């Protein structure tokens, strides 16, 4: 335990200034974002009350990043779904599920970067790089499905039955253009089914 570094303490004062106790200097939200990117952990306390306000400061950093042009990571649909979970019976499960998903994405990010590089330096459709990305996407979906099964076994059974039905058309393998046309056709069919159910 002695080898583990204690998180840096940041104090937030009433004038909204943030004080880095490790460097004895004032810092900005941008500086704190840099610490996060550099892998440095910190906690933020309200200087007057001593309350831990780390979560709200991190949320403010995300808000600031999202407001920059071209920096959007959080799709509007995701944000709406996230808001719907507040006060819902699933609310207690969402944080752990999101942590699990982000942990796995972080573990696989270097492999994913390599695949993206190969995909965009290959042929017109990326050749084997595109195939690798599709394989990784399928693997991630399988992992998410399994994780969700732990939270909701009834939904997992329905997803499993659907994926078996979707796998059948993939048996015949043609050229890349034929595969893309087939995937577009399957996507249209799914969208039509979704439109009919609403």
Short mmCIF file of C-alpha atoms in Angstrom, two decimals:
data_model
loop_
_atom_site.label_atom_id
_atom_site.label_comp_id
_atom_site.label_asym_id
_atom_site.label_seq_id
_atom_site.Cartn_x
_atom_site.Cartn_y
_atom_site.Cartn_z
CA UNK A 1 0.00 0.00 0.00
CA UNK A 2 2.91 2.35 0.65
CA UNK A 3 3.82 2.19 -3.04
CA UNK A 4 0.44 3.57 -4.11
CA UNK A 5 0.55 7.32 -4.61
CA UNK A 6 -2.01 9.33 -2.71
CA UNK A 7 -4.26 11.47 -4.93
CA UNK A 8 -3.34 15.13 -5.20
CA UNK A 9 -5.56 17.43 -3.15
CA UNK A 10 -7.17 20.36 -4.94
CA UNK A 11 -9.08 22.95 -2.93
CA UNK A 12 -11.85 25.01 -4.43
CA UNK A 13 -12.41 28.42 -2.88
CA UNK A 14 -15.54 30.58 -2.81
CA UNK A 15 -14.16 32.72 -5.63
CA UNK A 16 -14.18 29.52 -7.75
CA UNK A 17 -10.40 29.37 -7.84
CA UNK A 18 -8.80 25.95 -7.65
CA UNK A 19 -5.65 25.53 -5.52
CA UNK A 20 -3.23 22.65 -6.21
CA UNK A 21 -1.77 21.76 -2.80
CA UNK A 22 1.07 19.73 -4.35
CA UNK A 23 2.51 22.63 -6.34
CA UNK A 24 1.16 25.42 -4.09
CA UNK A 25 -0.36 27.19 -7.09
CA UNK A 26 -3.72 28.02 -8.57
CA UNK A 27 -4.87 25.87 -11.48
CA UNK A 28 -7.65 25.93 -14.06
CA UNK A 29 -10.08 23.27 -15.20
CA UNK A 30 -7.87 22.89 -18.28
CA UNK A 31 -4.91 22.13 -15.99
CA UNK A 32 -6.97 19.51 -14.17
CA UNK A 33 -7.98 17.97 -17.52
CA UNK A 34 -4.26 17.72 -18.30
CA UNK A 35 -3.66 15.91 -15.00
CA UNK A 36 -6.40 13.41 -15.85
CA UNK A 37 -4.90 12.81 -19.31
CA UNK A 38 -1.50 12.33 -17.68
CA UNK A 39 -2.93 9.67 -15.39
CA UNK A 40 -2.66 11.69 -12.17
CA UNK A 41 -5.45 11.17 -9.67
CA UNK A 42 -6.75 14.06 -7.64
CA UNK A 43 -9.59 14.87 -5.28
CA UNK A 44 -11.25 18.25 -5.02
CA UNK A 45 -12.53 19.58 -1.72
CA UNK A 46 -14.58 22.67 -1.01
CA UNK A 47 -12.14 24.81 0.98
CA UNK A 48 -14.81 26.09 3.36
CA UNK A 49 -16.95 23.01 4.06
CA UNK A 50 -14.40 20.27 3.34
CA UNK A 51 -16.98 18.50 1.16
CA UNK A 52 -15.62 16.23 -1.60
CA UNK A 53 -16.73 17.89 -4.87
CA UNK A 54 -14.54 15.83 -7.22
CA UNK A 55 -17.52 14.45 -9.17
CA UNK A 56 -18.96 17.89 -9.97
CA UNK A 57 -15.53 19.26 -10.99
CA UNK A 58 -14.92 16.29 -13.31
CA UNK A 59 -18.42 16.79 -14.76
CA UNK A 60 -17.55 20.47 -15.34
CA UNK A 61 -14.37 19.43 -17.19
CA UNK A 62 -16.45 17.12 -19.40
CA UNK A 63 -18.97 19.92 -20.01
CA UNK A 64 -16.15 22.27 -21.04
CA UNK A 65 -14.61 19.66 -23.36
CA UNK A 66 -18.00 18.93 -24.94
CA UNK A 67 -18.53 22.62 -25.68
CA UNK A 68 -15.35 22.79 -27.80
CA UNK A 69 -15.76 22.35 -31.56
CA UNK A 70 -15.00 18.82 -32.70
CA UNK A 71 -14.58 17.51 -29.15
CA UNK A 72 -17.95 15.80 -28.75
CA UNK A 73 -17.62 12.32 -27.25
CA UNK A 74 -21.10 11.99 -25.78
CA UNK A 75 -23.86 11.49 -28.35
CA UNK A 76 -27.15 13.26 -27.64
CA UNK A 77 -28.97 9.92 -27.59
CA UNK A 78 -26.58 8.63 -24.91
CA UNK A 79 -27.08 11.77 -22.79
CA UNK A 80 -30.87 11.45 -23.02
CA UNK A 81 -30.72 7.77 -22.06
CA UNK A 82 -28.41 8.60 -19.16
CA UNK A 83 -30.84 11.25 -17.87
CA UNK A 84 -33.68 8.71 -18.05
CA UNK A 85 -31.77 6.39 -15.68
CA UNK A 86 -31.82 8.97 -12.86
CA UNK A 87 -34.48 7.86 -10.40
CA UNK A 88 -35.04 4.61 -12.33
CA UNK A 89 -34.75 1.19 -10.68
CA UNK A 90 -31.67 0.53 -12.85
CA UNK A 91 -29.86 3.62 -11.54
CA UNK A 92 -27.75 1.63 -9.07
CA UNK A 93 -26.45 -0.67 -11.83
CA UNK A 94 -25.57 2.00 -14.40
CA UNK A 95 -22.35 3.33 -12.77
CA UNK A 96 -20.78 -0.14 -12.51
CA UNK A 97 -21.84 -1.03 -16.06
CA UNK A 98 -20.31 2.19 -17.42
CA UNK A 99 -17.12 1.62 -15.40
CA UNK A 100 -16.89 -1.93 -16.78
CA UNK A 101 -17.37 -0.69 -20.34
CA UNK A 102 -14.79 2.09 -20.01
CA UNK A 103 -12.25 -0.24 -18.35
CA UNK A 104 -12.50 -2.63 -21.29
CA UNK A 105 -12.33 0.17 -23.86
CA UNK A 106 -9.20 1.51 -22.13
CA UNK A 107 -7.57 -1.93 -22.16
CA UNK A 108 -8.26 -2.34 -25.86
CA UNK A 109 -7.58 1.23 -27.03
CA UNK A 110 -4.03 0.53 -28.28
CA UNK A 111 -5.21 -2.50 -30.24
CA UNK A 112 -8.08 -0.43 -31.63
CA UNK A 113 -5.72 2.40 -32.65
CA UNK A 114 -3.58 -0.11 -34.56
CA UNK A 115 -6.66 -1.43 -36.35
CA UNK A 116 -7.83 2.09 -37.24
CA UNK A 117 -4.39 2.88 -38.66
CA UNK A 118 -4.42 -0.26 -40.79
CA UNK A 119 -8.00 0.39 -41.91
CA UNK A 120 -7.27 3.85 -43.25
CA UNK A 121 -3.93 3.00 -44.84
CA UNK A 122 -5.28 -0.05 -46.70
CA UNK A 123 -7.27 -0.17 -49.95
CA UNK A 124 -10.48 1.67 -50.83
CA UNK A 125 -12.43 -0.05 -48.05
CA UNK A 126 -9.46 -0.59 -45.77
CA UNK A 127 -8.97 -4.25 -46.69
CA UNK A 128 -8.10 -6.43 -43.72
CA UNK A 129 -8.10 -3.40 -41.38
CA UNK A 130 -11.85 -2.95 -41.90
CA UNK A 131 -12.38 -6.66 -41.29
CA UNK A 132 -10.37 -6.37 -38.06
CA UNK A 133 -12.49 -3.43 -36.89
CA UNK A 134 -15.68 -5.35 -37.64
CA UNK A 135 -14.32 -8.37 -35.74
CA UNK A 136 -13.41 -6.15 -32.78
CA UNK A 137 -16.85 -4.53 -32.85
CA UNK A 138 -18.51 -7.96 -32.79
CA UNK A 139 -16.26 -9.01 -29.89
CA UNK A 140 -17.13 -5.82 -27.95
CA UNK A 141 -20.86 -6.32 -28.57
CA UNK A 142 -20.56 -9.91 -27.32
CA UNK A 143 -18.81 -8.62 -24.19
CA UNK A 144 -21.45 -5.93 -23.59
CA UNK A 145 -24.23 -8.48 -24.12
CA UNK A 146 -22.65 -10.82 -21.59
CA UNK A 147 -22.20 -7.98 -19.08
CA UNK A 148 -25.81 -6.90 -19.56
CA UNK A 149 -26.95 -10.52 -19.12
CA UNK A 150 -25.59 -10.36 -15.58
CA UNK A 151 -27.85 -7.37 -14.89
CA UNK A 152 -30.92 -8.56 -16.83
CA UNK A 153 -31.09 -12.28 -17.77
CA UNK A 154 -34.47 -11.84 -19.55
CA UNK A 155 -33.16 -9.25 -22.02
CA UNK A 156 -30.04 -11.36 -22.60
CA UNK A 157 -32.16 -14.36 -23.64
CA UNK A 158 -34.01 -12.23 -26.19
CA UNK A 159 -30.73 -10.75 -27.50
CA UNK A 160 -29.22 -14.22 -27.82
CA UNK A 161 -32.20 -15.47 -29.85
CA UNK A 162 -32.01 -12.40 -32.12
CA UNK A 163 -28.25 -12.77 -32.70
CA UNK A 164 -28.74 -16.42 -33.75
CA UNK A 165 -31.34 -15.26 -36.28
CA UNK A 166 -29.02 -12.49 -37.56
CA UNK A 167 -26.07 -14.86 -37.98
CA UNK A 168 -27.74 -17.01 -40.63
CA UNK A 169 -27.47 -14.60 -43.60
CA UNK A 170 -23.75 -14.12 -42.90
CA UNK A 171 -22.93 -17.69 -43.95
CA UNK A 172 -22.41 -16.86 -47.65
CA UNK A 173 -19.25 -14.78 -48.07
CA UNK A 174 -18.82 -12.70 -51.21
CA UNK A 175 -16.68 -9.79 -52.18
CA UNK A 176 -16.48 -6.67 -49.98
CA UNK A 177 -19.01 -4.72 -52.01
CA UNK A 178 -21.49 -7.60 -51.81
CA UNK A 179 -20.94 -7.83 -48.05
CA UNK A 180 -21.55 -4.10 -47.64
CA UNK A 181 -24.77 -4.30 -49.69
CA UNK A 182 -25.95 -7.24 -47.60
CA UNK A 183 -25.19 -5.37 -44.35
CA UNK A 184 -27.05 -2.28 -45.59
CA UNK A 185 -30.02 -4.44 -46.51
CA UNK A 186 -30.02 -6.07 -43.05
CA UNK A 187 -29.82 -2.64 -41.43
CA UNK A 188 -32.80 -1.43 -43.49
CA UNK A 189 -34.81 -4.49 -42.44
CA UNK A 190 -34.02 -3.85 -38.77
CA UNK A 191 -34.96 -0.17 -39.06
CA UNK A 192 -38.23 -1.13 -40.78
CA UNK A 193 -39.01 -3.55 -37.93
CA UNK A 194 -38.23 -0.87 -35.34
CA UNK A 195 -40.43 1.67 -37.17
CA UNK A 196 -43.35 -0.78 -37.23
CA UNK A 197 -43.10 -1.49 -33.49
CA UNK A 198 -43.33 2.23 -32.57
#
